[in-house]
Amino acid sequence: PAGLRKRGIASGGTEAIGRDSGDPRPHFGSMEQSNQTAIGATPWPRIRLARLKSWLHLCGQRRRQRRALAALSDHQLRDLGLTREEVLLEARRPPWR
């Protein structure tokens, strides 16, 4: 049916509405000029927010582990092969390092 072909339904929906179906290239309109994202694409702010959340989680884990290490007794540190000075040096490091 010509009406369905014009809307891209008969061809699997790959053509844009009202576009001549003779051109095999996909049609994305003026996406390059706008701030819109393609269907199914994740916008950059969401990706950045997810990376920030995971980085903050990692910093929190490091801080907790360093505090737990600093809370160990000298005997426990000796069992691990560490000195109190090494542990204090590690505990003073910022969590992003």
Short mmCIF file of N, CA and C in Angstrom, two decimals:
data_model
loop_
_atom_site.label_atom_id
_atom_site.label_comp_id
_atom_site.label_asym_id
_atom_site.label_seq_id
_atom_site.Cartn_x
_atom_site.Cartn_y
_atom_site.Cartn_z
N PRO A 1 0.83 -1.19 0.00
CA PRO A 1 0.00 0.00 0.00
C PRO A 1 0.87 1.25 0.00
N ALA A 2 0.51 2.17 -0.82
CA ALA A 2 1.31 3.40 -0.99
C ALA A 2 1.31 4.24 0.27
N GLY A 3 0.20 4.31 0.99
CA GLY A 3 0.14 5.11 2.21
C GLY A 3 1.08 4.58 3.28
N LEU A 4 1.14 3.26 3.39
CA LEU A 4 2.05 2.67 4.38
C LEU A 4 3.50 2.85 3.97
N ARG A 5 3.77 2.75 2.66
CA ARG A 5 5.14 2.94 2.20
C ARG A 5 5.61 4.37 2.47
N LYS A 6 4.70 5.32 2.32
CA LYS A 6 5.06 6.71 2.55
C LYS A 6 5.44 6.95 4.01
N ARG A 7 4.82 6.24 4.93
CA ARG A 7 5.13 6.38 6.36
C ARG A 7 6.28 5.48 6.80
N GLY A 8 6.75 4.60 5.91
CA GLY A 8 7.87 3.74 6.26
C GLY A 8 7.45 2.47 6.98
N ILE A 9 6.16 2.19 7.07
CA ILE A 9 5.70 1.03 7.80
C ILE A 9 5.90 -0.24 6.98
N ALA A 10 5.63 -0.19 5.69
CA ALA A 10 5.75 -1.37 4.84
C ALA A 10 7.20 -1.80 4.70
N SER A 11 8.14 -0.88 4.86
CA SER A 11 9.55 -1.23 4.69
C SER A 11 10.24 -1.52 6.01
N GLY A 12 9.49 -1.72 7.07
CA GLY A 12 10.10 -2.02 8.36
C GLY A 12 10.29 -0.79 9.22
N GLY A 13 9.80 0.35 8.78
CA GLY A 13 9.87 1.54 9.60
C GLY A 13 11.21 2.25 9.58
N THR A 14 12.01 2.00 8.55
CA THR A 14 13.33 2.62 8.54
C THR A 14 13.32 4.01 7.93
N GLU A 15 12.30 4.35 7.15
CA GLU A 15 12.26 5.68 6.57
C GLU A 15 11.46 6.62 7.43
N ALA A 16 11.77 7.89 7.32
CA ALA A 16 11.03 8.90 8.07
C ALA A 16 9.69 9.15 7.40
N ILE A 17 8.76 9.64 8.17
CA ILE A 17 7.43 9.91 7.65
C ILE A 17 7.52 10.97 6.57
N GLY A 18 6.85 10.72 5.45
CA GLY A 18 6.79 11.68 4.36
C GLY A 18 8.04 11.71 3.50
N ARG A 19 8.95 10.83 3.68
CA ARG A 19 10.19 10.82 2.91
C ARG A 19 10.03 9.92 1.71
N ASP A 20 10.67 10.26 0.64
CA ASP A 20 10.65 9.44 -0.57
C ASP A 20 11.41 8.15 -0.27
N SER A 21 10.76 7.02 -0.48
CA SER A 21 11.38 5.75 -0.13
C SER A 21 12.42 5.30 -1.13
N GLY A 22 12.72 6.08 -2.15
CA GLY A 22 13.74 5.71 -3.12
C GLY A 22 15.15 5.85 -2.58
N ASP A 23 15.36 6.66 -1.59
CA ASP A 23 16.69 6.88 -1.01
C ASP A 23 16.93 5.85 0.08
N PRO A 24 17.93 4.97 -0.04
CA PRO A 24 18.15 3.90 0.95
C PRO A 24 18.81 4.37 2.24
N ARG A 25 19.34 5.62 2.26
CA ARG A 25 20.02 6.09 3.46
C ARG A 25 19.03 6.37 4.58
N PRO A 26 19.39 6.09 5.84
CA PRO A 26 18.49 6.42 6.95
C PRO A 26 18.39 7.93 7.10
N HIS A 27 17.25 8.39 7.54
CA HIS A 27 17.02 9.82 7.67
C HIS A 27 16.93 10.18 9.16
N PHE A 28 17.80 11.07 9.60
CA PHE A 28 17.81 11.47 11.00
C PHE A 28 17.38 12.92 11.19
N GLY A 29 16.94 13.56 10.15
CA GLY A 29 16.47 14.93 10.26
C GLY A 29 17.61 15.86 10.60
N SER A 30 17.36 16.82 11.46
CA SER A 30 18.38 17.80 11.81
C SER A 30 18.95 17.53 13.20
N MET A 31 19.19 16.24 13.52
CA MET A 31 19.71 15.88 14.84
C MET A 31 21.07 16.53 15.11
N GLU A 32 21.86 16.70 14.04
CA GLU A 32 23.18 17.29 14.24
C GLU A 32 23.07 18.72 14.74
N GLN A 33 21.99 19.38 14.39
CA GLN A 33 21.84 20.78 14.75
C GLN A 33 21.07 20.97 16.05
N SER A 34 20.47 19.92 16.58
CA SER A 34 19.67 20.07 17.79
C SER A 34 20.35 19.37 18.95
N ASN A 35 19.79 19.51 20.12
CA ASN A 35 20.31 18.87 21.32
C ASN A 35 19.64 17.53 21.59
N GLN A 36 18.77 17.08 20.72
CA GLN A 36 18.05 15.83 20.94
C GLN A 36 18.97 14.65 20.70
N THR A 37 18.66 13.54 21.36
CA THR A 37 19.43 12.33 21.15
C THR A 37 18.59 11.33 20.38
N ALA A 38 19.23 10.37 19.76
CA ALA A 38 18.53 9.34 19.01
C ALA A 38 17.78 8.45 19.98
N ILE A 39 16.77 7.79 19.48
CA ILE A 39 15.98 6.88 20.31
C ILE A 39 16.89 5.77 20.81
N GLY A 40 16.88 5.50 22.10
CA GLY A 40 17.70 4.44 22.68
C GLY A 40 19.08 4.90 23.10
N ALA A 41 19.48 6.10 22.71
CA ALA A 41 20.80 6.60 23.10
C ALA A 41 20.71 7.21 24.50
N THR A 42 21.78 7.06 25.25
CA THR A 42 21.83 7.63 26.59
C THR A 42 22.42 9.03 26.51
N PRO A 43 21.74 10.03 27.03
CA PRO A 43 22.29 11.39 26.98
C PRO A 43 23.54 11.51 27.83
N TRP A 44 24.44 12.40 27.43
CA TRP A 44 25.71 12.58 28.13
C TRP A 44 25.56 12.92 29.60
N PRO A 45 24.65 13.79 30.00
CA PRO A 45 24.57 14.08 31.45
C PRO A 45 24.29 12.84 32.29
N ARG A 46 23.50 11.91 31.78
CA ARG A 46 23.22 10.68 32.53
C ARG A 46 24.47 9.83 32.66
N ILE A 47 25.25 9.76 31.59
CA ILE A 47 26.49 8.97 31.63
C ILE A 47 27.45 9.59 32.63
N ARG A 48 27.58 10.91 32.58
CA ARG A 48 28.49 11.58 33.51
C ARG A 48 28.03 11.41 34.95
N LEU A 49 26.74 11.48 35.17
CA LEU A 49 26.21 11.31 36.53
C LEU A 49 26.48 9.89 37.03
N ALA A 50 26.31 8.90 36.18
CA ALA A 50 26.58 7.51 36.57
C ALA A 50 28.06 7.32 36.90
N ARG A 51 28.94 7.92 36.10
CA ARG A 51 30.38 7.80 36.38
C ARG A 51 30.73 8.51 37.68
N LEU A 52 30.11 9.66 37.94
CA LEU A 52 30.37 10.39 39.18
C LEU A 52 29.91 9.57 40.38
N LYS A 53 28.74 8.95 40.28
CA LYS A 53 28.24 8.13 41.38
C LYS A 53 29.17 6.96 41.67
N SER A 54 29.65 6.29 40.62
CA SER A 54 30.54 5.15 40.86
C SER A 54 31.89 5.61 41.41
N TRP A 55 32.37 6.78 40.98
CA TRP A 55 33.63 7.30 41.51
C TRP A 55 33.48 7.66 42.99
N LEU A 56 32.36 8.29 43.35
CA LEU A 56 32.12 8.62 44.75
C LEU A 56 31.99 7.36 45.61
N HIS A 57 31.37 6.34 45.05
CA HIS A 57 31.25 5.06 45.77
C HIS A 57 32.65 4.46 46.00
N LEU A 58 33.50 4.52 44.99
CA LEU A 58 34.86 4.00 45.11
C LEU A 58 35.64 4.78 46.17
N CYS A 59 35.49 6.10 46.19
CA CYS A 59 36.17 6.92 47.20
C CYS A 59 35.69 6.54 48.60
N GLY A 60 34.41 6.29 48.76
CA GLY A 60 33.87 5.88 50.06
C GLY A 60 34.42 4.53 50.50
N GLN A 61 34.54 3.60 49.55
CA GLN A 61 35.11 2.29 49.87
C GLN A 61 36.56 2.43 50.33
N ARG A 62 37.32 3.22 49.61
CA ARG A 62 38.72 3.42 49.99
C ARG A 62 38.83 4.02 51.38
N ARG A 63 38.01 5.01 51.67
CA ARG A 63 38.06 5.65 52.99
C ARG A 63 37.73 4.65 54.09
N ARG A 64 36.69 3.84 53.89
CA ARG A 64 36.32 2.83 54.91
C ARG A 64 37.41 1.79 55.10
N GLN A 65 38.02 1.33 54.01
CA GLN A 65 39.08 0.33 54.11
C GLN A 65 40.30 0.89 54.83
N ARG A 66 40.64 2.13 54.54
CA ARG A 66 41.81 2.74 55.20
C ARG A 66 41.55 2.96 56.68
N ARG A 67 40.33 3.33 57.03
CA ARG A 67 40.00 3.48 58.46
C ARG A 67 40.05 2.13 59.17
N ALA A 68 39.56 1.10 58.51
CA ALA A 68 39.58 -0.24 59.12
C ALA A 68 41.03 -0.71 59.28
N LEU A 69 41.87 -0.43 58.31
CA LEU A 69 43.28 -0.80 58.41
C LEU A 69 43.96 -0.06 59.56
N ALA A 70 43.64 1.21 59.70
CA ALA A 70 44.24 2.01 60.78
C ALA A 70 43.75 1.56 62.15
N ALA A 71 42.61 0.92 62.21
CA ALA A 71 42.06 0.47 63.50
C ALA A 71 42.64 -0.87 63.95
N LEU A 72 43.40 -1.54 63.11
CA LEU A 72 43.99 -2.82 63.49
C LEU A 72 45.08 -2.62 64.54
N SER A 73 45.27 -3.65 65.34
CA SER A 73 46.32 -3.60 66.37
C SER A 73 47.69 -3.82 65.72
N ASP A 74 48.75 -3.50 66.48
CA ASP A 74 50.11 -3.70 65.98
C ASP A 74 50.37 -5.18 65.69
N HIS A 75 49.82 -6.05 66.49
CA HIS A 75 49.99 -7.49 66.28
C HIS A 75 49.34 -7.91 64.95
N GLN A 76 48.14 -7.41 64.68
CA GLN A 76 47.46 -7.74 63.42
C GLN A 76 48.20 -7.16 62.22
N LEU A 77 48.74 -5.97 62.39
CA LEU A 77 49.51 -5.37 61.30
C LEU A 77 50.78 -6.17 61.01
N ARG A 78 51.43 -6.66 62.07
CA ARG A 78 52.61 -7.50 61.88
C ARG A 78 52.26 -8.77 61.12
N ASP A 79 51.09 -9.35 61.41
CA ASP A 79 50.64 -10.54 60.67
C ASP A 79 50.47 -10.24 59.18
N LEU A 80 50.11 -9.02 58.88
CA LEU A 80 49.95 -8.61 57.48
C LEU A 80 51.26 -8.15 56.84
N GLY A 81 52.29 -8.00 57.67
CA GLY A 81 53.58 -7.55 57.16
C GLY A 81 53.65 -6.04 56.98
N LEU A 82 52.85 -5.32 57.75
CA LEU A 82 52.83 -3.86 57.67
C LEU A 82 53.28 -3.24 58.99
N THR A 83 53.83 -2.04 58.89
CA THR A 83 54.19 -1.31 60.10
C THR A 83 53.12 -0.24 60.35
N ARG A 84 53.10 0.27 61.57
CA ARG A 84 52.14 1.32 61.93
C ARG A 84 52.37 2.57 61.07
N GLU A 85 53.63 2.89 60.78
CA GLU A 85 53.94 4.07 59.97
C GLU A 85 53.39 3.93 58.55
N GLU A 86 53.53 2.74 57.97
CA GLU A 86 52.99 2.51 56.62
C GLU A 86 51.47 2.67 56.59
N VAL A 87 50.85 2.14 57.63
CA VAL A 87 49.39 2.22 57.71
C VAL A 87 48.94 3.66 57.89
N LEU A 88 49.61 4.41 58.74
CA LEU A 88 49.24 5.81 58.95
C LEU A 88 49.46 6.64 57.69
N LEU A 89 50.52 6.33 56.97
CA LEU A 89 50.78 7.03 55.71
C LEU A 89 49.65 6.73 54.71
N GLU A 90 49.24 5.49 54.65
CA GLU A 90 48.14 5.11 53.75
C GLU A 90 46.83 5.73 54.21
N ALA A 91 46.59 5.77 55.49
CA ALA A 91 45.33 6.31 56.02
C ALA A 91 45.22 7.81 55.78
N ARG A 92 46.34 8.49 55.66
CA ARG A 92 46.31 9.95 55.43
C ARG A 92 46.08 10.33 53.98
N ARG A 93 46.20 9.37 53.10
CA ARG A 93 46.01 9.66 51.67
C ARG A 93 44.56 10.06 51.40
N PRO A 94 44.33 10.97 50.47
CA PRO A 94 42.95 11.33 50.14
C PRO A 94 42.28 10.15 49.42
N PRO A 95 40.97 10.03 49.55
CA PRO A 95 40.28 8.86 48.98
C PRO A 95 40.33 8.78 47.46
N TRP A 96 40.64 9.87 46.78
CA TRP A 96 40.67 9.81 45.32
C TRP A 96 42.00 9.32 44.79
N ARG A 97 42.95 9.03 45.69
CA ARG A 97 44.25 8.49 45.25
C ARG A 97 44.37 7.05 45.59
#
